[in-house]
Coordinates of C-alpha atoms and ligand atoms in Angstrom, one line a residue:
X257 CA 0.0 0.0 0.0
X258 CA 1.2 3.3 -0.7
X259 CA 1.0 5.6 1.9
X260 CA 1.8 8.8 1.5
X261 CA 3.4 11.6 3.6
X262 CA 2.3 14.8 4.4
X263 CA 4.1 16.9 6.7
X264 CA 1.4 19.4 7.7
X265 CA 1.5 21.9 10.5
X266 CA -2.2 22.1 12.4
X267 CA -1.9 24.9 14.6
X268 CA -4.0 22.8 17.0
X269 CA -4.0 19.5 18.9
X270 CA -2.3 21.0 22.2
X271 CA -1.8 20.2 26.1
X272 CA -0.6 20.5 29.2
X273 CA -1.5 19.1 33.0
X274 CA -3.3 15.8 33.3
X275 CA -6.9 15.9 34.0
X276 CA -7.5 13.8 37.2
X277 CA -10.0 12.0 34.5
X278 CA -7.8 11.5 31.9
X279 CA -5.1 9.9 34.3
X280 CA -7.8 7.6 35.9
X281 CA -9.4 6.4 32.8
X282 CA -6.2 6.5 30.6
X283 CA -4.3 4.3 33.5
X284 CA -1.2 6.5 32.5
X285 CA 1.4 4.2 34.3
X286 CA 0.1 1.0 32.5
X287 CA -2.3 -1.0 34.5
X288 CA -1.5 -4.3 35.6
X289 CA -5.0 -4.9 36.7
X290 CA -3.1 -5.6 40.2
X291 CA -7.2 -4.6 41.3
X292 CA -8.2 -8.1 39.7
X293 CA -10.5 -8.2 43.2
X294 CA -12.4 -5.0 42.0
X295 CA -13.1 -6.3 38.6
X296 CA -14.3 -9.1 40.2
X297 CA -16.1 -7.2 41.7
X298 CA -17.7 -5.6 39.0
X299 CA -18.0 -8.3 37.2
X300 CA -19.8 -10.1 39.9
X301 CA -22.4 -7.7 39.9
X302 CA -23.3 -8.3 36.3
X303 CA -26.6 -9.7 35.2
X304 CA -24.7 -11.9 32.3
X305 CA -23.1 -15.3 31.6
X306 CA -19.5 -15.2 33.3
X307 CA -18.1 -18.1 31.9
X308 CA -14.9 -19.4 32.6
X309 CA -13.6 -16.1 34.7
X310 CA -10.2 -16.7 36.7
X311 CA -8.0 -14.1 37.8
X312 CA -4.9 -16.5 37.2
X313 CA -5.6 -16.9 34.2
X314 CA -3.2 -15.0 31.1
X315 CA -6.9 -13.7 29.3
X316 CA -6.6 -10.6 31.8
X317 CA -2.8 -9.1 30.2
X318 CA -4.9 -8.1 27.3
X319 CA -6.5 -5.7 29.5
X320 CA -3.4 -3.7 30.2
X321 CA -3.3 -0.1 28.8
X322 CA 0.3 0.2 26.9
X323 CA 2.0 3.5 28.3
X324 CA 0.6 6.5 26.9
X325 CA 1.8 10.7 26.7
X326 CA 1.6 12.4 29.4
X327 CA -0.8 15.3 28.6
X328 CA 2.0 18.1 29.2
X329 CA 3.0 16.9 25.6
X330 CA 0.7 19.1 23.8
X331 CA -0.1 22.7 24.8
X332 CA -3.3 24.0 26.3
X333 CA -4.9 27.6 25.9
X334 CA -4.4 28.4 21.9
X335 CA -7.1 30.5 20.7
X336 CA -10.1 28.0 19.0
X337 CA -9.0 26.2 15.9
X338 CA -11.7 27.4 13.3
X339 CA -12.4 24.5 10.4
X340 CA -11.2 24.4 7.4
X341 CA -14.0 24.5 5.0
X342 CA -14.7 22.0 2.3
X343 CA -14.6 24.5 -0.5
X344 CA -16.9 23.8 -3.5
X345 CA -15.8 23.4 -6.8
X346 CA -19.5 23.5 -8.6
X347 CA -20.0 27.2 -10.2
X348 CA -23.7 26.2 -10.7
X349 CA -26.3 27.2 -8.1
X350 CA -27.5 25.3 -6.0
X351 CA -24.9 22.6 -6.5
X352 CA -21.9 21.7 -4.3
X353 CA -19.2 19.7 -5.7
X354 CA -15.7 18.4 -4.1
X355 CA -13.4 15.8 -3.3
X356 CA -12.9 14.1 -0.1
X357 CA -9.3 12.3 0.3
X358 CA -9.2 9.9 3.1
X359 CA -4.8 9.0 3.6
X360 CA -2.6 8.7 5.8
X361 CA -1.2 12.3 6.7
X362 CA 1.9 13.3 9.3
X363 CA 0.8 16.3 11.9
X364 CA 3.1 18.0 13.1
X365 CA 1.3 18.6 16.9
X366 CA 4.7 20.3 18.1
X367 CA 8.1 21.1 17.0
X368 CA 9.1 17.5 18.8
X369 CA 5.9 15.7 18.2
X370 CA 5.1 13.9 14.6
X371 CA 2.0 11.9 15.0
X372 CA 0.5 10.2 11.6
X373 CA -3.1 10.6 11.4
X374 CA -6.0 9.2 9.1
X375 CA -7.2 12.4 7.9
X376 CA -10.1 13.7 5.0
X377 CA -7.7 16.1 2.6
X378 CA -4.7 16.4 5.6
X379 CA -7.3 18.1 7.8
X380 CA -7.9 17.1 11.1
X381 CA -10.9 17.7 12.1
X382 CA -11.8 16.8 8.3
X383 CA -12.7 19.8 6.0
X384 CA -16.5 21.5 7.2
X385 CA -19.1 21.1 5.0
X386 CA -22.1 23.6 4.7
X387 CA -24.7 23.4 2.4
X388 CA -28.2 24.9 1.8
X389 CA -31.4 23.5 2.1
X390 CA -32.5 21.9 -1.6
X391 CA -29.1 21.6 -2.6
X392 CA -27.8 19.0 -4.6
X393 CA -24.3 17.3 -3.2
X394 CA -21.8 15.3 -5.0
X395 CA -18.6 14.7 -3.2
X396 CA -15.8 12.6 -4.6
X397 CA -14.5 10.3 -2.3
X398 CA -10.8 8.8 -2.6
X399 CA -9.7 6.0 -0.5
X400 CA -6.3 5.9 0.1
X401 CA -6.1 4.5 3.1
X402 CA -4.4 0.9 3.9
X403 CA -8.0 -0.3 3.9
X404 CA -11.9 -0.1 2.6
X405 CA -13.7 2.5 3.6
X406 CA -17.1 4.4 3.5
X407 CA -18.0 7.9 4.3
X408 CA -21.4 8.1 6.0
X409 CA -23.6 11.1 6.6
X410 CA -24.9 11.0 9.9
X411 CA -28.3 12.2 10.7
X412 CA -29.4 13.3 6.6
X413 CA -31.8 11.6 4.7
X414 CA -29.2 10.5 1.9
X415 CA -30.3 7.5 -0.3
X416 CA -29.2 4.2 1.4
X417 CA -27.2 3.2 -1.7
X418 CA -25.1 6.7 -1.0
X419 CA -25.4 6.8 2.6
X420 CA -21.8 4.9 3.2
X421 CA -23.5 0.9 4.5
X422 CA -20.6 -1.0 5.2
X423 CA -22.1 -3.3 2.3
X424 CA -20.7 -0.6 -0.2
X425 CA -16.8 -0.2 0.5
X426 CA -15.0 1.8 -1.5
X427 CA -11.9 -0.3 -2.1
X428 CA -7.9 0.3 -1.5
X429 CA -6.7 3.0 -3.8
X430 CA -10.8 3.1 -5.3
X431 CA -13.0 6.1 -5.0
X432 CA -17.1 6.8 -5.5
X433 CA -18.8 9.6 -5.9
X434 CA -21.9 10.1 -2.9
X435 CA -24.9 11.8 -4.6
X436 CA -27.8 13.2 -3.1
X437 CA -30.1 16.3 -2.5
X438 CA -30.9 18.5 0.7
X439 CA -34.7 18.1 1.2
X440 CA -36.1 21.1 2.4
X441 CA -36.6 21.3 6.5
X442 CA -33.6 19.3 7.6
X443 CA -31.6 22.1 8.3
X444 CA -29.1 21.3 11.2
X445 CA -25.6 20.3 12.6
X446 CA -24.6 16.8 11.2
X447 CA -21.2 15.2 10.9
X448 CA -19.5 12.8 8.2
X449 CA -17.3 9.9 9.6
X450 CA -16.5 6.2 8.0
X451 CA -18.8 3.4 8.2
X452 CA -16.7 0.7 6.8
X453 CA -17.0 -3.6 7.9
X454 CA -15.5 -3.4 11.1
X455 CA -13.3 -0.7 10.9
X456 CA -15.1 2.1 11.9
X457 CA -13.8 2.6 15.6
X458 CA -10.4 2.8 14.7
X459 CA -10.9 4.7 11.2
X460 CA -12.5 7.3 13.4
X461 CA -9.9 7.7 16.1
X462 CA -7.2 7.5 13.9
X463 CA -9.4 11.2 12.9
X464 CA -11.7 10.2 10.1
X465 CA -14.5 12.8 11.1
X466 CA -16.2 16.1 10.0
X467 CA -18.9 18.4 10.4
X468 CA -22.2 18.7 7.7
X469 CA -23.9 21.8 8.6
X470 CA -26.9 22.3 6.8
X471 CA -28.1 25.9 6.4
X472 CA -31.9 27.4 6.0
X473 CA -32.5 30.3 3.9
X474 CA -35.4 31.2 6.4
X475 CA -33.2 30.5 9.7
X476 CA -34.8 32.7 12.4
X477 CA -31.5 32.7 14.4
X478 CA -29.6 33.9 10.8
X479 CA -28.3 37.2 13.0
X480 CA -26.7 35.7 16.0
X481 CA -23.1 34.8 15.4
X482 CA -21.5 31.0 15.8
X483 CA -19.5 29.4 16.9
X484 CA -18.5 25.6 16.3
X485 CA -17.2 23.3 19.3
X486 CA -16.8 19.8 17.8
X487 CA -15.2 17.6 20.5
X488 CA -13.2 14.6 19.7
X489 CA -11.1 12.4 21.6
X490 CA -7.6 11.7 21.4
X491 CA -5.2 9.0 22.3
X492 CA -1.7 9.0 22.4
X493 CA 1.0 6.6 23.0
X494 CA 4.1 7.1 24.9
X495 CA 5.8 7.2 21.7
X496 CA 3.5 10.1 20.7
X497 CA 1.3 7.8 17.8
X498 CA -2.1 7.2 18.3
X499 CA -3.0 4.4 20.7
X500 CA -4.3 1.0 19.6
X501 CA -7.6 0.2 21.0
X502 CA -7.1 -1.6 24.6
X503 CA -9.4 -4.6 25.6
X504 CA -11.2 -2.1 27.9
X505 CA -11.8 0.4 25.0
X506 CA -13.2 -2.4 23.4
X507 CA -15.3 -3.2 26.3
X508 CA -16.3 0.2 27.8
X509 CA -15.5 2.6 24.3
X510 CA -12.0 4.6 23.8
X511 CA -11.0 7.6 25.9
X512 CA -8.0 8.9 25.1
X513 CA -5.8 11.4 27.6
X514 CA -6.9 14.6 25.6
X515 CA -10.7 15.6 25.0
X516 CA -10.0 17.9 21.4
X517 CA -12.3 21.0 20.5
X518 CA -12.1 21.6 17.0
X519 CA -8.4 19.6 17.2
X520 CA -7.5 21.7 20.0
X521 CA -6.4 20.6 23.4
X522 CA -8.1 22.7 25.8
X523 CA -7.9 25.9 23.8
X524 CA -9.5 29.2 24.6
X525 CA -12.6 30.2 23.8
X526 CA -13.5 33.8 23.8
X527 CA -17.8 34.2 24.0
X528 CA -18.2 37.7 24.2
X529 CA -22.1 38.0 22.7
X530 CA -24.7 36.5 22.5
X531 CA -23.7 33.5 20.7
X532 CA -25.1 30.1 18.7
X533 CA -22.9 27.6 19.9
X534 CA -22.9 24.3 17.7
X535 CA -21.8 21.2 19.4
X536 CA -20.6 17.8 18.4
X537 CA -19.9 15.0 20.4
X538 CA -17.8 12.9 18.2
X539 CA -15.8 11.4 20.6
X540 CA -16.1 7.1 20.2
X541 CA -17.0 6.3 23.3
X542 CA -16.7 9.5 26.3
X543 CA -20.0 10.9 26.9
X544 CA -20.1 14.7 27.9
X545 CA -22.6 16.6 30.2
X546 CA -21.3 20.0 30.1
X547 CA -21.7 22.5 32.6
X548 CA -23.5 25.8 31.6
X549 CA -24.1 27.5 34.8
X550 CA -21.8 30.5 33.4
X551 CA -24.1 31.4 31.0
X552 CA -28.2 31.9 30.4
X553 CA -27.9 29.2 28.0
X554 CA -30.9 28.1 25.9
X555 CA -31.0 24.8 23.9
X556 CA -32.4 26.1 20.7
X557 CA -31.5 22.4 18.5
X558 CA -31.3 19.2 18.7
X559 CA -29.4 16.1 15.8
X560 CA -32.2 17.0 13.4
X561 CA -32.0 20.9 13.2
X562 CA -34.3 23.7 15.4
X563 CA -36.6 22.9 18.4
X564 CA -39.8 24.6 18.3
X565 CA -39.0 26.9 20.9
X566 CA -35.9 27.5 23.1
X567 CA -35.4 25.4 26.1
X568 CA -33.9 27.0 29.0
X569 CA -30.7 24.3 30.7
X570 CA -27.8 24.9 32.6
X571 CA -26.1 21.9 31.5
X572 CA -26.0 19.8 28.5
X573 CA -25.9 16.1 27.9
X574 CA -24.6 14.5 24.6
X575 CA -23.8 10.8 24.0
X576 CA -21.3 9.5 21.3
X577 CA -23.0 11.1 17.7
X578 CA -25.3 13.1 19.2
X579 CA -25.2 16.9 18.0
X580 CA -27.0 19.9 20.0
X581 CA -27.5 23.9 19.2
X582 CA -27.4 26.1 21.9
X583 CA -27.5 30.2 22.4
X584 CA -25.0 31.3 25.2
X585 CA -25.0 34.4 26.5
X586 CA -22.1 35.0 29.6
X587 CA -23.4 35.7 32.8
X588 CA -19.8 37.2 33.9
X589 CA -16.9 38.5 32.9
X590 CA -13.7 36.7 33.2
X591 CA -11.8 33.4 32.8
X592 CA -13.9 29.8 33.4
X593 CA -13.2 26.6 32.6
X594 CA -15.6 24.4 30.6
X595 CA -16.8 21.5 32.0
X596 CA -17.8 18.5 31.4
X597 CA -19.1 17.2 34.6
X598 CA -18.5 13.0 36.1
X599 CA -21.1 10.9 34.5
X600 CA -21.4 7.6 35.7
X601 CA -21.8 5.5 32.2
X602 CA -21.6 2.0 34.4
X603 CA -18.0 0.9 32.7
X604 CA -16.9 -2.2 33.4
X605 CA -13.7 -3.4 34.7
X606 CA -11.9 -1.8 37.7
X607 CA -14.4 0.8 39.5
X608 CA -13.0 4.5 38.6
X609 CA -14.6 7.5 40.0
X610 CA -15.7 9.4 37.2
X611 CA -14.5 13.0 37.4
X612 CA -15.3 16.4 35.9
X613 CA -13.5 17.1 32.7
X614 CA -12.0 20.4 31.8
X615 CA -12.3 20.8 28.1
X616 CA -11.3 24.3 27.4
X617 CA -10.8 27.7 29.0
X618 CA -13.7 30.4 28.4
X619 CA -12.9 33.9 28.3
X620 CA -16.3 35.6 29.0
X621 CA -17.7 38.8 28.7
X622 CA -20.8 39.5 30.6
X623 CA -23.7 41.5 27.9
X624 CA -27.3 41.2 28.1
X625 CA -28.9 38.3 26.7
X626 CA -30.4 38.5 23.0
X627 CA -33.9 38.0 23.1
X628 CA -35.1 34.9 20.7
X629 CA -38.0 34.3 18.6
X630 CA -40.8 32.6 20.5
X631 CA -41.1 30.0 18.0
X632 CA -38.2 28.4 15.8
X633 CA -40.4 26.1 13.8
X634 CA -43.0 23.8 13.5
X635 CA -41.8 19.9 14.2
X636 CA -43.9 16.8 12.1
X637 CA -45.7 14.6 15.0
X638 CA -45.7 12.0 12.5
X639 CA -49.4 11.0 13.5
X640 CA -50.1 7.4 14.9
X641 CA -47.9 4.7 14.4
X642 CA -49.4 1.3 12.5
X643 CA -46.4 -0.8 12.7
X644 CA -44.4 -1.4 16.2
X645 CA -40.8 -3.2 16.5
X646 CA -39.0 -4.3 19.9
X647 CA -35.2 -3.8 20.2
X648 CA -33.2 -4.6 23.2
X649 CA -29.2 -4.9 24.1
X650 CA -27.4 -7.0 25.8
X651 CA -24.2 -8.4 26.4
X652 CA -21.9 -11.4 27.3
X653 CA -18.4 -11.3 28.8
X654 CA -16.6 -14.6 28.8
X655 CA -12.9 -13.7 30.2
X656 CA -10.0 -15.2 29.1
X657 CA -10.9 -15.5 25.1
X658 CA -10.1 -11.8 24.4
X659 CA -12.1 -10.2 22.4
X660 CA -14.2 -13.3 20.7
X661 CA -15.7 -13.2 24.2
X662 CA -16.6 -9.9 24.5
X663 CA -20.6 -9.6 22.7
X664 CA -22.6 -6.9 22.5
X665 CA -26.0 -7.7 20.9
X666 CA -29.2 -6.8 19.4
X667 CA -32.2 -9.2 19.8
X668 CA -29.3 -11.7 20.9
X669 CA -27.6 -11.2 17.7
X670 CA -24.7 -9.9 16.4
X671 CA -24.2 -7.2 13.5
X672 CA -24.1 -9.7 10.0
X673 CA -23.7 -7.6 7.1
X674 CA -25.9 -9.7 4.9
X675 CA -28.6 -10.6 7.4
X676 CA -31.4 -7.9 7.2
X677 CA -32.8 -7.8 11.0
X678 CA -36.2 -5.9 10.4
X679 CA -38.4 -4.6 7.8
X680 CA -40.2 -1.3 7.3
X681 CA -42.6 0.4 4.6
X682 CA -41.6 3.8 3.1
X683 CA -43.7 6.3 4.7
X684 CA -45.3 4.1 7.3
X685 CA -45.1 5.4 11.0
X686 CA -43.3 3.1 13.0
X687 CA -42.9 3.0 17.3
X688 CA -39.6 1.4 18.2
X689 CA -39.1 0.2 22.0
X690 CA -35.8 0.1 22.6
X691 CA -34.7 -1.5 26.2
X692 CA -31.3 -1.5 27.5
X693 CA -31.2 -4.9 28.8
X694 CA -27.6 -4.8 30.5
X695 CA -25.6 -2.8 33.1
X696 CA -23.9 0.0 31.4
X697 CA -25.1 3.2 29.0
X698 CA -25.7 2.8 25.5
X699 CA -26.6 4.5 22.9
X700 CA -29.3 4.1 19.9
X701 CA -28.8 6.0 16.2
X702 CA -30.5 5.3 13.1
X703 CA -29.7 5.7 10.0
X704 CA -31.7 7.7 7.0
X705 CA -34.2 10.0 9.2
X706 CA -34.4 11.9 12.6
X707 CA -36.8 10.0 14.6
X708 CA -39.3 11.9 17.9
X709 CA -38.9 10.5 21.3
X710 CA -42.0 9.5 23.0
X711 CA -40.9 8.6 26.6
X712 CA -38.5 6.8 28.7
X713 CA -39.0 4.4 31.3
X714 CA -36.7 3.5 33.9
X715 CA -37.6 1.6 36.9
X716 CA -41.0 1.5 36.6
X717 CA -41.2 5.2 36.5
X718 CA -42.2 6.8 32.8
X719 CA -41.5 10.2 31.6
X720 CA -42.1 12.5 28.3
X721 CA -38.8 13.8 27.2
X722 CA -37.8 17.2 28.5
X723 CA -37.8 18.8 24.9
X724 CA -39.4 18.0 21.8
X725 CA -36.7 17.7 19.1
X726 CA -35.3 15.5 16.3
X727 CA -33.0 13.0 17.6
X728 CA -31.4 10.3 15.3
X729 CA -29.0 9.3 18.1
X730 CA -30.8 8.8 22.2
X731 CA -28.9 7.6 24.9
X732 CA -30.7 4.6 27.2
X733 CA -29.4 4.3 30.9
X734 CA -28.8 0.9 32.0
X735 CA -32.2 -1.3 31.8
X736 CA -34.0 2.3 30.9
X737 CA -36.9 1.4 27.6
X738 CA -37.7 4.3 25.4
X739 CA -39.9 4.6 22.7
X740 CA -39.4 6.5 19.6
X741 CA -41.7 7.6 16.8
X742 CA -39.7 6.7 13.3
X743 CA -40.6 7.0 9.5
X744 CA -38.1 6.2 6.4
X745 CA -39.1 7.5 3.9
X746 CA -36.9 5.4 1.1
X747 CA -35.7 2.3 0.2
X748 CA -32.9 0.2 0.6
X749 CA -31.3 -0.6 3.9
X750 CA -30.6 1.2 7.2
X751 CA -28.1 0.8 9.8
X752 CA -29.2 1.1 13.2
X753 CA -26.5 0.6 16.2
X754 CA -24.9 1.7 19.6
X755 CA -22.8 4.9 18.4
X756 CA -20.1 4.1 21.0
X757 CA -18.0 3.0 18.2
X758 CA -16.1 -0.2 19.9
X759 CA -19.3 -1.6 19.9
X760 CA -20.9 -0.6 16.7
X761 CA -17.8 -2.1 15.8
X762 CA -17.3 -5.2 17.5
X763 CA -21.6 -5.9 15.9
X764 CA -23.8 -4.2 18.7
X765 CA -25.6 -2.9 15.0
X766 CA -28.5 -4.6 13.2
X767 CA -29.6 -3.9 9.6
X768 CA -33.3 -2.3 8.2
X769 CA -34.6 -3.2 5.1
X770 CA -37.0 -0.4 3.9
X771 CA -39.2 -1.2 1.1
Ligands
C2O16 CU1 -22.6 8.2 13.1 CU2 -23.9 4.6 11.8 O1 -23.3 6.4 12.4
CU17 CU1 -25.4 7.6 11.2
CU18 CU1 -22.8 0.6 23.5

């Protein structure tokens, strides 16, 4: 395979003092899993099959973390890496036309630090896509990566045949074009990552990932200014390359040392207006709940574009794929860290105490707070449902056989690329109960169309959402049940999966067939 080299400067990626977090999770000094009692422990207390589990046995060295970089490596506190943007090469209107190269690329994250990326055109993040509403996009995708790929388009309603299915690889050294148009209404904050057989974790961390901004000409929050904050994760190795996936990354979904904005590693962010704040959490496997107590911060969007009116939080939780809008206006002047606060997510293996994360440093200025349109738009209810499906996770841990004991199902099954798992009909309102039948967070995103949330049941106890929005990715607490409201609207088949990417990976995914 010929890979080539690109030396390429990002003025981003940076670091500096370990997050108590990072060193926990990241087991900096190379776990020996000398706590074999608390994963016992932990294991214990699991509702699965535990079959042949012995602490003496060798299966637990696959567990160890290798060494990684300490997180003074990169610098912290650079101003905000803005995205490059995907520029298009179509002159006609309404048409946007350009080439995506996924390669190898070397980043140069300091004068002393080379680290060789997977990257879309040398950029990582990848290059930003906006679009209009009704317009028609054709990108060109080259693969030159040392293995297949797809590119997916997370969240749009893109023709199944174009949408990346793992079925449709574009081969070593190959490329494809990915056609489709912009339907009116699905203006929003999407993101474009790989969706290749098996190899989407580590195509992702490896930085295969951008952002798909879809613009309204009718936006009723056109006059505020934006910012972006995409956060990704990073792993490093001691020796500065990115970190294979350990066992538990596998088990419990990667995170790295450093939690990126826009590339960054803890960089500044100045917010001195009122300001539309679009976030990404494209991290594989770290949830985020960040802490927005230092601002009057209104939720104004959810995966799927605009609520119908703005929803007043003070913190914000997003789970791997999930996307949010928000207008934040400071309610101080001065210097505060963002925070994303300890979320217990029910990992598995030795108990850590999850703590807050700092992800950058806010430079605030305190104004009064813009006011915003009463109404943003007017969201489909879809109408009644006619046709109902049951989903539900689980999954088995045998110990000692590595990773061929490690399964994280659908309906008891694993992810088989030429098994279809369900059937819809276009246009035909569906209710999906998903249940969480297992011990630790997961997540649920569908491919092809934003879906409405109906309620959530956990412990007996049933509740409507707290917003209205389009999701197409909803997080499920352990043994939680949630229903969602779902049409597809064309044929051909749909992915649907756990977007912590180890186990999207490893086959906690099932396929759709619409016809
Ligand atoms: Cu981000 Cu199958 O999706
Ligand atoms: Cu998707
Ligand atoms: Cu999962």
């Amino acid at each position: 395979m010929n890979r080539r080299i690109f030396l390429t400067r990002v003025a981003a990626v940076v670091g500096a003092t370990l997050a108590g977090r990072a060193l926990a999770e990241s087991n900096h000094s190379g776990h020996t899993m000398s706590s074999n009692q608390s994963m016992n422990e932990s294991m214990n207390n699991m509702d699965h099959s535990m079959h042949g589990m012995n602490k003496n046995q060798g299966g637990m060295h696959c567990m160890n973390e290798q060494k990684l970089l300490p997180t003074s490596a990169l610098p912290q506190g650079l101003p905000l890496p803005s995205f490059k943007p995907l520029v298009n090469q179509s002159t006609q209107a309404g048409v946007f036309e350009a080439e995506l190269r996924a390669a190898p690329v070397k980043v140069e994250l300091t004068s002393s630090l080379t680290t060789e990326f997977w990257a879309y055109n040398d950029s990582v993040p990848g290059p930003a896509i906006e679009v209009f509403e009704g317009d028609l996009v054709k990108i060109t995708v080259k693969n030159d990566l040392p293995q297949e790929t797809t590119v997916h388009w997370h969240g749009l309603p893109v023709p199944p045949e174009h949408d990346g299915n793992p079925q449709d690889a574009i081969p070593v050294g190959g490329s494809r074009v990915y056609t489709f148009k912009i339907p009116e209404g699905c203006a929003g904050t999407y993101w474009y990552h790989p969706h290749g057989h098996n190899t989407v974790a580590e195509q992702v961390y490896r930085g295969l990932a951008g952002t798909f901004i879809v613009r309204s000409k009718q936006d009723p929050l056109a006059a505020l200014p934006e910012q972006n904050w995409l956060i990704s994760d990073l792993k490093l190795a001691e020796n500065g390359q990115i970190a294979d996936n350990s066992m538990m990354d596998w088990m419990n979904g990667r995170e790295g040392q450093f939690a990126l904005i826009n590339g960054a590693y803890r960089p500044k962010i100045e917010v001195k207006e009122t300001t539309r704040v679009r976030l990404w959490n494209a991290n594989s496997g770290r949830y985020l709940n960040l802490n927005l107590m230092d601002f009057d911060a209104m939720l104004v969007g959810t995966d799927g574009g605009l609520l119908e009116k703005p929803h007043a939080i003070d913190s914000l939780f997003l789970s791997p794929g999930e996307r949010a809008e928000v207008v934040l206006t400071p309610k101080n002047t001065g210097s505060v860290s963002l925070i994303s606060m300890a979320y217990d997510r029910g990992k598995m293996g030795p108990k850590f105490i999850e703590q807050d994360l700092i992800l950058a440093e806010l430079s605030l200025t305190q104004v009064n707070a813009a006011t915003l349109p009463a109404t943003l738009r007017t969201l489909p209810d879809f109408g009644n449902p006619t046709a109902f499906k049951k989903l539900e996770y689980t999954e088995t841990m045998e110990m000692g056989k590595g990773m061929s004991g490690m399964k994280f199902m659908i309906n008891g099954k694993m992810h088989d690329m030429n098994r279809i798992d369900l059937t819809s009909k276009v246009g035909e309102v569906e209710e999906w109960t998903i249940f969480n039948n297992s011990h630790m967070d997961h997540n649920f995103h569908i491919h092809g169309t934003q879906f409405l949330v109906i309620d959530h049941e956990l412990n007996g106890h049933k509740r409507a959402p707290e917003y209205v929005g389009l999701k197409d990715t909803i997080n499920l607490k352990p043994y939680e049940t949630i229903r969602i409201k779902i049409v597809q609207e064309m044929k051909g088949i749909r992915m649907y999966h756990c977007h912590i990417l180890e186990h999207e990976t490893i086959g906690m995914m099932g396929q759709l067939n619409v016809i």
